[in-house]
Coordinates of C-alpha atoms in Angstrom, one line a residue:
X117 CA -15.6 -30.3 13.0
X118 CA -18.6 -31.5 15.6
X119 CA -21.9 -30.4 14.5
X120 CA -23.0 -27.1 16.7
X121 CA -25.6 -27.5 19.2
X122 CA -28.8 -26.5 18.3
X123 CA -29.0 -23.5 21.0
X124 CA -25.7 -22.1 20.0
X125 CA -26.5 -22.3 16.3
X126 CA -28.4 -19.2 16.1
X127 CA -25.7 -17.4 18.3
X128 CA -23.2 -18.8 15.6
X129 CA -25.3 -17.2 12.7
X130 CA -25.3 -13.8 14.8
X131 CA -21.7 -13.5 15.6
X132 CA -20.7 -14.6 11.8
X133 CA -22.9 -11.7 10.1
X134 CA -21.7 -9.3 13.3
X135 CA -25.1 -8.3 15.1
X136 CA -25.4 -7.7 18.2
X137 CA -22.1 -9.2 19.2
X138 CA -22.9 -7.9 23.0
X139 CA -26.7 -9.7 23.0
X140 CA -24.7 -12.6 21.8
X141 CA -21.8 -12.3 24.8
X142 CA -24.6 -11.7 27.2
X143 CA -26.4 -15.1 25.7
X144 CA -23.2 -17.2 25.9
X145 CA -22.3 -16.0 29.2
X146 CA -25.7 -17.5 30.2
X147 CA -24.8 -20.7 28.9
X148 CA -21.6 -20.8 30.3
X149 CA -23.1 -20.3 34.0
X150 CA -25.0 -23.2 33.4
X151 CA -22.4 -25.2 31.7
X152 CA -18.8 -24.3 32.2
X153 CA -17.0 -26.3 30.5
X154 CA -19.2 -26.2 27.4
X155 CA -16.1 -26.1 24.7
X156 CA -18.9 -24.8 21.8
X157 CA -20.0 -22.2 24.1
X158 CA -16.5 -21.4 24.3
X159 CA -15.6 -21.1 21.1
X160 CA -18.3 -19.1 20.3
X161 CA -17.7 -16.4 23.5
X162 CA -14.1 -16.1 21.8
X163 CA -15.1 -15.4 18.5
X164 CA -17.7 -12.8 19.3
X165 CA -14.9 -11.0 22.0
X166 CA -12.3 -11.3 18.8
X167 CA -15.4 -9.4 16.1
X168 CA -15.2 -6.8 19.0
X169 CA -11.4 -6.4 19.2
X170 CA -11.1 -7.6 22.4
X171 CA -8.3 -10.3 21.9
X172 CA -7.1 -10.1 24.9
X173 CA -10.5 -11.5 25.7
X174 CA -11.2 -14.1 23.3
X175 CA -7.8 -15.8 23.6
X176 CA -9.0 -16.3 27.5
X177 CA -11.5 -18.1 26.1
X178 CA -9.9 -20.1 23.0
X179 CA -7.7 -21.2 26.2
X180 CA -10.7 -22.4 27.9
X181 CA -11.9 -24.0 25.5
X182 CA -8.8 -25.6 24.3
X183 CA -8.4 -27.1 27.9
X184 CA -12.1 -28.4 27.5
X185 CA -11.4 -30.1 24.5
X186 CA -7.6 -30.8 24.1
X187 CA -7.9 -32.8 20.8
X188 CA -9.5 -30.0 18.8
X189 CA -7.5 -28.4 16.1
X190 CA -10.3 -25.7 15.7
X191 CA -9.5 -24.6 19.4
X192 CA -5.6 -24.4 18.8
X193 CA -6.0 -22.8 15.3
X194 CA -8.2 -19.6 17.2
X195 CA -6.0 -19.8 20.1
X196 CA -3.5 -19.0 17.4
X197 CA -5.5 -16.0 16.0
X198 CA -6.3 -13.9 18.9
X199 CA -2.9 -14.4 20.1
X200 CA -1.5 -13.3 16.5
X201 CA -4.0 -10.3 16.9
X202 CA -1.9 -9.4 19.9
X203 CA 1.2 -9.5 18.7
X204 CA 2.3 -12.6 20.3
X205 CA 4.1 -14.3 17.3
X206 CA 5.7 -17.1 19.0
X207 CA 3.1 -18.7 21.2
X208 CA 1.0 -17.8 17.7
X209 CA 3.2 -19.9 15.6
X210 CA 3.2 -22.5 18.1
X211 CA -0.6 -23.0 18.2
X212 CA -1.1 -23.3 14.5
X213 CA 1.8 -25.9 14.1
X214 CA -0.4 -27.7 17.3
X215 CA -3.5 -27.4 15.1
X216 CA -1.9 -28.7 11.8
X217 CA -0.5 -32.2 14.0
X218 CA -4.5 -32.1 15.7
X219 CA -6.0 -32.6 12.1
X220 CA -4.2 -33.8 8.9
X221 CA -7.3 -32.3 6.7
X222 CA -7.2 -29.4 8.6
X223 CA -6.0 -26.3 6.3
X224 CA -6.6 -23.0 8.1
X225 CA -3.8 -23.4 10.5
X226 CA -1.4 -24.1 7.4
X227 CA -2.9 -20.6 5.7
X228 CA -2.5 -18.7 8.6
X229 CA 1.1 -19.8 9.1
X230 CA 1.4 -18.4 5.7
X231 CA 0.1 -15.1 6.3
X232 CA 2.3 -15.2 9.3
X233 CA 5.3 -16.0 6.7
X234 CA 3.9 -12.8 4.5
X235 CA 3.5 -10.4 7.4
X236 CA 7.4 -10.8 7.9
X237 CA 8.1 -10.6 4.2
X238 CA 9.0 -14.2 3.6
X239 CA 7.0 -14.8 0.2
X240 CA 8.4 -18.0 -0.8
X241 CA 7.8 -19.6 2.4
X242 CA 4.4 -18.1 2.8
X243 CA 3.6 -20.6 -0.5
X244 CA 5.2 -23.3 0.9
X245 CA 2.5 -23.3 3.7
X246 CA -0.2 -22.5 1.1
X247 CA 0.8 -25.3 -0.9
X248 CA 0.3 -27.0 2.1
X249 CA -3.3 -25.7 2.9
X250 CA -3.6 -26.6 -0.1
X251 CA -3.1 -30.4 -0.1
X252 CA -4.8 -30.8 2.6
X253 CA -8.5 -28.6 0.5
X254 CA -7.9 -28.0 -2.8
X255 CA -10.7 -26.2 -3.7
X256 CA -9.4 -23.4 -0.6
X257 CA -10.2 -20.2 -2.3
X258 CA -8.2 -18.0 0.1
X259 CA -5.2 -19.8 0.3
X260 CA -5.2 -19.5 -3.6
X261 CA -5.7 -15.9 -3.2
X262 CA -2.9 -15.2 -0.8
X263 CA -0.7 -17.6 -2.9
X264 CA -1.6 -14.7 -5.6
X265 CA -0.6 -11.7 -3.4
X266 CA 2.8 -13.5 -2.8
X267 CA 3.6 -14.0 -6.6
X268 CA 2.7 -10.6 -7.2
X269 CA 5.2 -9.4 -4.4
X270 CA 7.5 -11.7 -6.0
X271 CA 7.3 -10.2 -8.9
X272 CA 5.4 -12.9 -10.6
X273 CA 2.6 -11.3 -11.6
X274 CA 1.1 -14.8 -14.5
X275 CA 1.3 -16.8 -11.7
X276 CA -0.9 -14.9 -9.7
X277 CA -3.0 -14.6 -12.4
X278 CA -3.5 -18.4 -12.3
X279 CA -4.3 -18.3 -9.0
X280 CA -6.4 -15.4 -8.4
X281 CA -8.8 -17.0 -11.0
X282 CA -8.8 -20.9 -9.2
X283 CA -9.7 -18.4 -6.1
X284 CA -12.2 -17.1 -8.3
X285 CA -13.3 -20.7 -9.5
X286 CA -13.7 -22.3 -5.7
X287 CA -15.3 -19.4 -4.8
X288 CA -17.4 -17.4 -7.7
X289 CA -18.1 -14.7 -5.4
X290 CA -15.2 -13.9 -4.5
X291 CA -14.8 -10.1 -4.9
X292 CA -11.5 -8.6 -3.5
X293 CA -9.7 -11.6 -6.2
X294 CA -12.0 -10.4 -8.8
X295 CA -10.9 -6.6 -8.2
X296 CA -7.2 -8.2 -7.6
X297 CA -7.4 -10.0 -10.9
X298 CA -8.9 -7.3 -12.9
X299 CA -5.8 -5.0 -11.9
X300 CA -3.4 -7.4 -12.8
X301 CA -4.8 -7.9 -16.5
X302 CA -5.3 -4.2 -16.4
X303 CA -1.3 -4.0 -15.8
X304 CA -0.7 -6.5 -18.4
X305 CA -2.8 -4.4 -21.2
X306 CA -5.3 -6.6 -21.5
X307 CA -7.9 -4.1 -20.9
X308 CA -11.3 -5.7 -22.3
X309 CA -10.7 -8.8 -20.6
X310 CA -10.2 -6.7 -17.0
X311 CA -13.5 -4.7 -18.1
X312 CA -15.4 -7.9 -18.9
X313 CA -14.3 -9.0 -15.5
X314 CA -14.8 -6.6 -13.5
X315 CA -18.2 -5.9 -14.9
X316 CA -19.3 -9.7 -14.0
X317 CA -18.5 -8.9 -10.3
X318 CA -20.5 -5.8 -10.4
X319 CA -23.4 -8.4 -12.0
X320 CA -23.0 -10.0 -8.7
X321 CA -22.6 -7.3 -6.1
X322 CA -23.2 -3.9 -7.8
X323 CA -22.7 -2.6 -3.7
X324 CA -18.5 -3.0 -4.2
X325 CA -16.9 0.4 -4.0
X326 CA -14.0 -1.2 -5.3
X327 CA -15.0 -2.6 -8.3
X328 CA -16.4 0.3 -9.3
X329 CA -13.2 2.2 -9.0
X330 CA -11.1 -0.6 -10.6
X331 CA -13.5 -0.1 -13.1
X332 CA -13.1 3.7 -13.3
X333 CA -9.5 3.2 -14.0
X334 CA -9.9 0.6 -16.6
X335 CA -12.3 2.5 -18.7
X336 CA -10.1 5.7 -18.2
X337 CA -6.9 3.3 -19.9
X338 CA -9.5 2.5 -22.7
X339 CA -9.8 5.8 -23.7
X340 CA -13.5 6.0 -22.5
X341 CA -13.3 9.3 -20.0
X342 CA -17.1 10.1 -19.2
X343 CA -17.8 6.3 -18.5
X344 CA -14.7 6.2 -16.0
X345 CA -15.9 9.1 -14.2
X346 CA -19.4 7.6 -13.9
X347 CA -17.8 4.4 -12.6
X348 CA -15.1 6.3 -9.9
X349 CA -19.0 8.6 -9.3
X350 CA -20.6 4.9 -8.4
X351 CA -17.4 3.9 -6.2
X352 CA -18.1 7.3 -3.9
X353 CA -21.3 7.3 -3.1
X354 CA -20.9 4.0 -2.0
X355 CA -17.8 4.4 -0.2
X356 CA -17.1 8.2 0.0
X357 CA -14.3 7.8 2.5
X358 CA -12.4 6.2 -0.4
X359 CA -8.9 7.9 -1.0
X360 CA -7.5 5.9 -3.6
X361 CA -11.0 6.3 -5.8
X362 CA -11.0 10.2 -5.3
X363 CA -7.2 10.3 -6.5
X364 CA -8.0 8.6 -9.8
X365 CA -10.7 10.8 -10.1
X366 CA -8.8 13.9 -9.7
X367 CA -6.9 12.3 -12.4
X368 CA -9.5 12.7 -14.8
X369 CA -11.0 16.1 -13.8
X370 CA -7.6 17.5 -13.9
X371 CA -6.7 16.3 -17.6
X372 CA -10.5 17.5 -18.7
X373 CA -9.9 21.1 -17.0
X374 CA -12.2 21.0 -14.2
X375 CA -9.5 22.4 -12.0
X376 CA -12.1 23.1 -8.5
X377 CA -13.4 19.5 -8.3
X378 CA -9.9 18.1 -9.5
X379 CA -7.8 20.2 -7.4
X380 CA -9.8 19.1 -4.0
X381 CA -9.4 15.5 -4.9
X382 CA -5.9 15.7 -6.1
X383 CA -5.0 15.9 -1.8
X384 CA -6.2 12.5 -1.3
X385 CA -3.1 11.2 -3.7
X386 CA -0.8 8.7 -2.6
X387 CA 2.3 10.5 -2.7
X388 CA 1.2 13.0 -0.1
X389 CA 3.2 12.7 3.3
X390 CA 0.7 13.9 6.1
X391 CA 2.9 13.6 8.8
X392 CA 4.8 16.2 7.5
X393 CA 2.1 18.3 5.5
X394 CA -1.0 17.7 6.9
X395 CA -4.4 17.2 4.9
X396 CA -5.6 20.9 3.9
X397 CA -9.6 21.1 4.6
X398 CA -10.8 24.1 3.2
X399 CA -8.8 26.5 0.7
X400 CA -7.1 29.6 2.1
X401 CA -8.7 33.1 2.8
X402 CA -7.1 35.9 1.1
X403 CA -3.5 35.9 2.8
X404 CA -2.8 39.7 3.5
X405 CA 1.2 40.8 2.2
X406 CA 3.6 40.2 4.4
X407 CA 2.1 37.1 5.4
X408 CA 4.8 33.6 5.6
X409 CA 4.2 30.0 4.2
X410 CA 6.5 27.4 4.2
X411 CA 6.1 24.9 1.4
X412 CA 7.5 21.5 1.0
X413 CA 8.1 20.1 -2.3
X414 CA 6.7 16.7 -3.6
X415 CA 7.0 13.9 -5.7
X416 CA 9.9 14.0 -8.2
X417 CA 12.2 16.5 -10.0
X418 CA 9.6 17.2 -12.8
X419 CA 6.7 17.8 -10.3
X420 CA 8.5 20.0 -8.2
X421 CA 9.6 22.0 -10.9
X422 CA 5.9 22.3 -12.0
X423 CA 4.3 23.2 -9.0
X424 CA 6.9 26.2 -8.6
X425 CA 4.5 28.0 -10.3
X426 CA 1.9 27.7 -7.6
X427 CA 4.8 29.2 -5.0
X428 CA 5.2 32.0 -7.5
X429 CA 1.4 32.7 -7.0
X430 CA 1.9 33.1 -3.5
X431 CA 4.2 36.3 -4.2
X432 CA 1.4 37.6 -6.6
X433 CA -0.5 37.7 -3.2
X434 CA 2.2 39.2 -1.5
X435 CA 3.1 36.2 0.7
X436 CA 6.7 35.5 1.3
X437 CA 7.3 31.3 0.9
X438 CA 10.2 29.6 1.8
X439 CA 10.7 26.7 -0.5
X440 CA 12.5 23.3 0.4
X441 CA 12.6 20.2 -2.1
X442 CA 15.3 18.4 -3.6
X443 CA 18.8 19.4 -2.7
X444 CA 19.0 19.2 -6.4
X445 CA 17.5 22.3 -7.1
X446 CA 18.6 24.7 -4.6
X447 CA 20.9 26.1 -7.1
X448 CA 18.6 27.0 -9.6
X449 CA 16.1 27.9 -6.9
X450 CA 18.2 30.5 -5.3
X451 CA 18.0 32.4 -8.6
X452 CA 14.5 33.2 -8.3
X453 CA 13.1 36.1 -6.6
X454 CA 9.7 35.1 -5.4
X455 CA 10.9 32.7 -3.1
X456 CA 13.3 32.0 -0.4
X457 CA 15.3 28.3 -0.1
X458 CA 14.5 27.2 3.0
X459 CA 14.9 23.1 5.0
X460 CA 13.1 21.1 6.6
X461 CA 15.4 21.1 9.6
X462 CA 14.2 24.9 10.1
X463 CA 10.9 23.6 11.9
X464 CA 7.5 25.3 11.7
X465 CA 4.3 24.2 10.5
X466 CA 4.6 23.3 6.3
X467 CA 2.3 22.8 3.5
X468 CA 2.9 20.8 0.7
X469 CA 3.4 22.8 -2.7
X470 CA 1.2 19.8 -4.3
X471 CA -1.5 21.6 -2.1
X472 CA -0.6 25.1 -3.5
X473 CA -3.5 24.7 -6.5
X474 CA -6.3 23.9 -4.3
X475 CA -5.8 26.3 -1.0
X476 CA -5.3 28.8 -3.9
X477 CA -8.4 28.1 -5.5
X478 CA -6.4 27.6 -8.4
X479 CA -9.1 27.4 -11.7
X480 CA -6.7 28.1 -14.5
X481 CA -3.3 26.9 -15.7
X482 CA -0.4 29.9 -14.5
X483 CA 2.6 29.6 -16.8
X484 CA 5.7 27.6 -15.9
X485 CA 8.5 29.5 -13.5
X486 CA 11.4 31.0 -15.7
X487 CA 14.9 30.2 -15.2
X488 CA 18.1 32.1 -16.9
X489 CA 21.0 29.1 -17.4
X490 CA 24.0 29.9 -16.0
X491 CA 26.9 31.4 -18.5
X492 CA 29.7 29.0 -17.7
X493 CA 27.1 26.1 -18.2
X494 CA 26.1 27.8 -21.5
X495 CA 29.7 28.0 -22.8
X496 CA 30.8 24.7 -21.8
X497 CA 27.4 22.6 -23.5
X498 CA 27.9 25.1 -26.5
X499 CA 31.3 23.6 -26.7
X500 CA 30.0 19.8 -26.4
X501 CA 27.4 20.7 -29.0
X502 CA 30.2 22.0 -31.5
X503 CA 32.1 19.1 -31.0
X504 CA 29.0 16.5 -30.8
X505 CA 28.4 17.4 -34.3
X506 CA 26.7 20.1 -36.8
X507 CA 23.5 22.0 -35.7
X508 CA 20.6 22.0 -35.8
X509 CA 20.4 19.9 -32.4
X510 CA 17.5 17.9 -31.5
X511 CA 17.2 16.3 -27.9
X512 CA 15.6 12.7 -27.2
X513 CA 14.3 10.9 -24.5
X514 CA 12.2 7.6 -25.0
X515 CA 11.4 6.9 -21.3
X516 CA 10.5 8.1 -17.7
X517 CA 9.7 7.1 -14.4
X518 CA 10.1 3.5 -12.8
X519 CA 7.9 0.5 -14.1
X520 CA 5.9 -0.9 -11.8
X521 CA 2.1 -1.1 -11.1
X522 CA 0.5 1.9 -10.1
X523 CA 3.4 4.0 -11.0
X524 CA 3.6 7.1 -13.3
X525 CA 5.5 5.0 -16.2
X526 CA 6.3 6.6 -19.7
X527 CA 8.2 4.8 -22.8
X528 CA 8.3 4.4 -26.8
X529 CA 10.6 2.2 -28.3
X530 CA 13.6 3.1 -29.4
X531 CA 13.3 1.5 -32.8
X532 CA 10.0 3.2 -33.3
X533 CA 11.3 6.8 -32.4
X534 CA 14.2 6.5 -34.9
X535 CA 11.9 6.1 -37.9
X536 CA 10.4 9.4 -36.9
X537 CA 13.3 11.1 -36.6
X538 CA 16.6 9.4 -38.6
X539 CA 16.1 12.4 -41.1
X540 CA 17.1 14.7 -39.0
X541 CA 19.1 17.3 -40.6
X542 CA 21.5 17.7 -38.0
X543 CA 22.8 16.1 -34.6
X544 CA 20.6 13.5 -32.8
X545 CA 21.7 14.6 -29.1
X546 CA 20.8 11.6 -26.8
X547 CA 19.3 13.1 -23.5
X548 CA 17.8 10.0 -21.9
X549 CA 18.5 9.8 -18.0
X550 CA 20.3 6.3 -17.1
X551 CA 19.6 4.4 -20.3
X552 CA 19.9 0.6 -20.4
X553 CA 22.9 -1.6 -21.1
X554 CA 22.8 -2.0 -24.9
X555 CA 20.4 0.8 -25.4
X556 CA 22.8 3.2 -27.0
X557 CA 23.8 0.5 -29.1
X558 CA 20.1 0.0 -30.0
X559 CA 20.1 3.8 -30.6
X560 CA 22.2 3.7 -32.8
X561 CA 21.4 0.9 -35.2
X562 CA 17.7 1.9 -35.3
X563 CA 19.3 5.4 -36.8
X564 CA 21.2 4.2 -39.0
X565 CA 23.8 6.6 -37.3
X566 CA 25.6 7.8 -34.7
X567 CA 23.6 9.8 -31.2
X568 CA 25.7 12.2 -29.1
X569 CA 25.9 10.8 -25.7
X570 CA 24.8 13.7 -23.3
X571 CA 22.9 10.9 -21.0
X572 CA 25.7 12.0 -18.1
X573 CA 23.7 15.6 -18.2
X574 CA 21.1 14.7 -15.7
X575 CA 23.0 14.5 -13.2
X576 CA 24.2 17.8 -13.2
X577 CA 20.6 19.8 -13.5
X578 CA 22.5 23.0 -14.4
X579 CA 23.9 21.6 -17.7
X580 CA 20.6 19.9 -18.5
X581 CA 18.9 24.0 -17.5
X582 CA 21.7 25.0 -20.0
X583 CA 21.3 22.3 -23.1
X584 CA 17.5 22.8 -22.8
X585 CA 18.1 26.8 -23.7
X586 CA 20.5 26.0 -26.1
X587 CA 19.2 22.8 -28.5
X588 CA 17.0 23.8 -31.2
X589 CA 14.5 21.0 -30.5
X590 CA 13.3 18.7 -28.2
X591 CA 11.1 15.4 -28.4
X592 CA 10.4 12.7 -26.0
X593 CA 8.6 11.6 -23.2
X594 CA 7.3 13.9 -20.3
X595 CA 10.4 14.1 -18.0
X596 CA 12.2 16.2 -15.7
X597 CA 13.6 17.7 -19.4
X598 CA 10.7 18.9 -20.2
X599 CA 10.1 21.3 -17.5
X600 CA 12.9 22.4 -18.1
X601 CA 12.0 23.7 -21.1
X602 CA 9.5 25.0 -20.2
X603 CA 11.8 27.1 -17.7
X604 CA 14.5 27.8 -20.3
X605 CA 11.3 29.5 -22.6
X606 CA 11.8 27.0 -25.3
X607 CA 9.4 24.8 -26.9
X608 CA 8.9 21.0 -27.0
X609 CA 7.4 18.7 -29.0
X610 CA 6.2 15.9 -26.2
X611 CA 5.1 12.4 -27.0
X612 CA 2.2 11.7 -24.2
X613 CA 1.8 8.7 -23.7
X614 CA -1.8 7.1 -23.0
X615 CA -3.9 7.9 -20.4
X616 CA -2.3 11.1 -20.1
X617 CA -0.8 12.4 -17.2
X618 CA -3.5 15.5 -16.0
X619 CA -1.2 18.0 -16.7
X620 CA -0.9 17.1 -21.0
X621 CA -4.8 16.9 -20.7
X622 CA -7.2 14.4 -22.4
X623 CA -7.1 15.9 -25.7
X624 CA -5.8 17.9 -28.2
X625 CA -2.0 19.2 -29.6
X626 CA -1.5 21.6 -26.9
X627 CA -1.7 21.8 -23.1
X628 CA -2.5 25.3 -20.9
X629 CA 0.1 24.4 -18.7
X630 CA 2.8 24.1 -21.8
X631 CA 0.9 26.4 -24.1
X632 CA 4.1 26.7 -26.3
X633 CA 4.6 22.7 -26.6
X634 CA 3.0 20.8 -29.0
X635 CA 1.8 17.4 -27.9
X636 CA 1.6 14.0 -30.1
X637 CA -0.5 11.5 -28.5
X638 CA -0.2 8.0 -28.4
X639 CA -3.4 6.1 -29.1
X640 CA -5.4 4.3 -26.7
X641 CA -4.7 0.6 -27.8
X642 CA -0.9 1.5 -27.4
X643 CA 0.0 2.4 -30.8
X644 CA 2.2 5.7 -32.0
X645 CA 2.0 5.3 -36.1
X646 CA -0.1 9.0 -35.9
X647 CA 1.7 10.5 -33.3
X648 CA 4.8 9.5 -35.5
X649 CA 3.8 10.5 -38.7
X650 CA 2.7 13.7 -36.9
X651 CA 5.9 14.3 -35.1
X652 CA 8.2 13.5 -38.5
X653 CA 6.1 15.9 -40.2
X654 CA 6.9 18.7 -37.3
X655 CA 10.4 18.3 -37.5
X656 CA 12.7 20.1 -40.2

C-alpha cells in the first residue's frame, strides 16, 4: 500500500479510533476542493462516511477513488465493503474478486469473500477463501479466527481450537478469540485451562465485559459460586446492557434462593420470544379478582409444567388466566380448575408464564400443580406393569435435553447407573425418552438383566402422568418425568447433574420447589461415585 501523505495521516489516526468522524469529513472535504482527484483523500472520506453508516456515501467515494487510481486493490476491496454494507451482494462479490487479481499479496479481499460465503451459510467454502487469505499472510489473525467460527458451525469444534489460538498467537491481544477460545475449552471440560485463559485476557484488558462473563460461567462450572457472581458483577458494571451476562446471573441467584434479584434477571434469557411476549419492566400491582391474563407457555415440556404453578398463583389472586403451551398438554390442562386452555390464535395482548415469578414478586418456591391420572390410563400401565415383571417398580432415565453448547444438557452413563441400581429387588422399568440405537442393549448388559421397555410412554403424556402415580420409585435425570411426579404427588430421587439447573439449587439433598424429592449431586469435576453410593443406599 502507498505510504499516506503526511496531511492525511492525522485524519487517518482520527477516523481509525472514531473521533470526530464529522471534523474529519469537514477536513477532507477541504482537501478534496483543492485536489479532486486526490485518491488518499478519497479513501479516507469513504471510510469516515462508512464509521458513520452512511454507505451509501462512502461507496460514492470508494468509486471515486477507484476511478482515480484504477490499479489499486485497496480501492476495489472498500468499494466491495460499503457496497456489501448495502446489501448489494453481486457488485460486492465482484469488487473483491477485482481486488484479489489487483494484488497477489493482498488478503482482505480473500477474507471478506469468506465472510461473504459464511453470511449465506456456506462454511466449507468460507475456508476455502480463508485458506486463501491465508496464503497470501500467514500470520492473518482474523482470517484464522473466522476459519474458527466456521469449524465450530461445522461442528468441528478441535479444529477451531487450533485456530482460534494461531488467531491468538499473530495477534496476542486478540480478545473476542480469547473469550471464543475460552468457551470452547469450557464446552470441552477443560475448565482450568478456559480459567487460566480467560484470566490472561483480563491481565490485558480488565475493561472486557465479556471476559468477565465468560469468566462468570466458568467459575460457576468449577463449582466456585461467589467468585462467579463477582465475575458476571464485573461484566455489568462495565456493560450493564448485557443480556446474556444477566441471564447467567439469574442462574446463579436462582439456584442460591435469592428469588427478587434472580427473578428480574431470569427475563433477559434467551429462550424468551419478545415478539410475542414482550419484556415485562416492572412487576404487577395487586390485580383486583375478576381481572384476565393470558399466558403463553415457554421452553419445553418440563418448564411448562413447572411454571404452571405460577398460573395457579394468579387464581390465588383471583385472576382468571387462560393458558396456551404445548398441544401436548391440553389434555391434562383441561383438568385443572385454576385455569382456562386457551391459543394463540385467540389474539390479545400475552405474557409469558416464564415471567409469572417476577411480575408476581415471587420470593418463595409455591408447590408443583397437582394432576389426578386418568383411570383408563391407570388400568392399562397397571396391566404393563404386571406383565413387565414383579413389583416393586423403579423408573430410569439417564439423559435429557439436546447436546450442544449453551444448551440445558443432562446425562450419566448407563454403565455407571446400573451399578447403583442392578440390586433392585424388583423390575427395572426403562423410562428414557428416545434412547440410542444399541442403548437398550447397553442397558441391559450393564444390569446383568433384563429393563422393561416403556421408552414408547413419552409420547403419550397421559400414560407417562399414569406410570409416574403408579411406579414405586423413580431415579434419573431432571426430565419432563420428573415433573410429573411431582404432579402425580410422588416422590423422586433425581440425579442433578453439575452446575445445577436453578431450580435443584446449589446445594444440599433437597430442593423447595421438589420438597418431597431427594436430590444426589454429581460432583464438580464430573464424577457420580457419592451421588451413587448415596442413591444405592436410598433404594430398597
Amino acid at each position: 500500500m502507498v505510504e499516506l501523505e503526511p496531511a492525511l495521516k492525522a485524519i487517518a489516526e482520527q477516523i481509525e479510533r472514531g473521533e470526530d468522524l464529522d471534523g474529519a469529513a469537514r477536513r477532507l472535504g477541504e482537501i478534496l476542493a483543492a485536489t479532486p482527484g486526490n485518491a488518499q483523500a478519497l479513501q479516507l472520506a469513504g471510510a469516515a462516511a462508512f464509521r458513520r453508516q452512511d454507505f451509501a456515501g462512502a461507496e460514492e467515494y470508494f468509486r471515486r477513488a477507484a476511478r482515480a487510481a484504477p490499479d489499486d486493490a485497496g480501492s476495489a476491496n472498500n468499494l466491495g465493503q460499503a457496497l456489501r454494507a448495502q446489501d448489494k451482494i453481486s457488485e460486492a462479490r465482484a469488487e473483491f474478486w477485482r481486488a484479489m487479481a489487483l494484488d497477489n499479496v493482498f488478503a482482505e479481499p480473500a477474507m471478506n469473500l469468506g465472510l461473504m460465503a459464511a453470511a449465506d451459510g456456506h462454511w466449507a467454502d468460507a475456508i476455502e477463501f480463508y485458506a486463501r487469505a491465508l496464503c497470501r499472510r500467514i500470520n492473518f489473525a482474523e482470517a484464522h479466527f473466522n476459519w474458527a467460527i466456521a469449524l465450530e458451525r461445522l461442528g468441528e469444534p478441535e479444529g477451531a481450537i487450533g485456530h482460534y489460538r494461531r488467531a491468538i498467537q499473530f495477534r496476542p491481544a486478540y480478545m473476542q478469540a480469547i473469550n471464543n477460545l475460552g468457551v470452547l475449552l469450557d464446552d470441552a471440560g477443560r475448565h482450568q485451562e478456559a480459567e487460566a485463559l480467560f484470566r490472561e485476557g483480563l491481565a490485558q484488558d480488565d475493561g472486557v465485559a465479556e471476559l468477565w462473563s465468560s469468566l462468570g460461567s466458568n467459575l460457576r462450572a468449577q463449582g466456585q459460586l461467589d467468585a462467579a457472581s463477582e465475575a458476571h458483577g464485573r461484566a455489568l458494571a462495565l456493560r450493564p446492557d448485557f443480556p446474556k451476562c444477566r441471564w447467567n446471573l439469574a442462574l446463579l441467584q436462582l439456584a442460591e434462593g435469592e428469588f427478587g434479584e434472580g427473578w428480574a434477571n431470569y427475563r433477559y434469557r434467551p429462550s424468551a420470544e419478545r415478539g410475542a411476549t414482550p419484556f415485562p419492566g416492572v412487576p404487577w400491582a395487586d390485580h383486583q379478582p375478576g381481572a384476565a391474563v393470558n399466558v403463553r407457555g415457554e421452553q419445553g415440556l418440563g418448564d411448562e409444567l413447572y411454571f404452571l404453578r405460577f398460573v395457579r398463583e394468579l387464581a390465588v389472586r383471583g385472576v382468571k388466566a387462560r393458558y396456551a403451551g404445548d398441544a401436548r398438554l391440553r389434555p391434562l390442562l383441561r383438568r385443572l380448575d385454576f385455569v382456562e386452555v386457551a391459543d394463540l390464535s385467540d389474539g390479545g395482548d400475552w405474557v409469558s408464564a416464564a415471567d409469572l415469578p417476577y411480575l408476581l414478586s415471587a420470593r418463595s418456591a409455591p408447590a408443583s400443580i397437582r394432576l389426578d391420572a386418568e383411570p383408563a390410563h391407570l388400568a392399562r400401565m397397571r396391566a404393563r406393569l404386571a406383565e413387565a415383571g414383579p413389583p416393586p417398580y423403579l423408573g430410569i432415565t439417564y439423559r435429557a435435553g439436546i447436546k450442544q453448547p449453551g444448551s440445558l444438557y443432562k446425562e450419566i452413563s448407563i454403565d455407571a447407573l446400573a451399578v447403583a441400581i442392578r440390586n433392585y429387588p424388583g423390575t427395572i422399568v426403562n423410562l428414557q425418552r428416545a434412547p440410542g440405537a444399541g442403548e437398550g442393549d447397553a442397558l441391559r448388559a450393564a444390569l446383568g438383566g433384563e429393563a422393561a421397555d416403556f421408552t414408547a410412554c413419552n409420547d403419550d403424556l397421559e400414560d407417562m402422568l399414569a406410570l409416574m402415580a403408579l411406579i414405586d420409585h423413580l431415579a434419573g435425570v431432571s426430565n419432563t418425568n420428573m415433573h410429573l411426579r411431582a404432579a402425580a404427588g410422588r416422590q423422586a430421587l433425581v440425579l442433578v447433574t453439575h452446575p445445577a439447573e436453578y431450580r435443584w439449587m446449589a446445594a444440599g439433598d433437597s430442593s423447595p420447589w421438589f420438597p418431597d424429592f431427594r436430590l444426589f449431586r454429581q460432583a464438580a469435576d464430573g464424577t457420580w461415585d457419592a451421588a451413587l453410593d448415596n442413591l444405592r443406599r436410598e433404594l430398597p
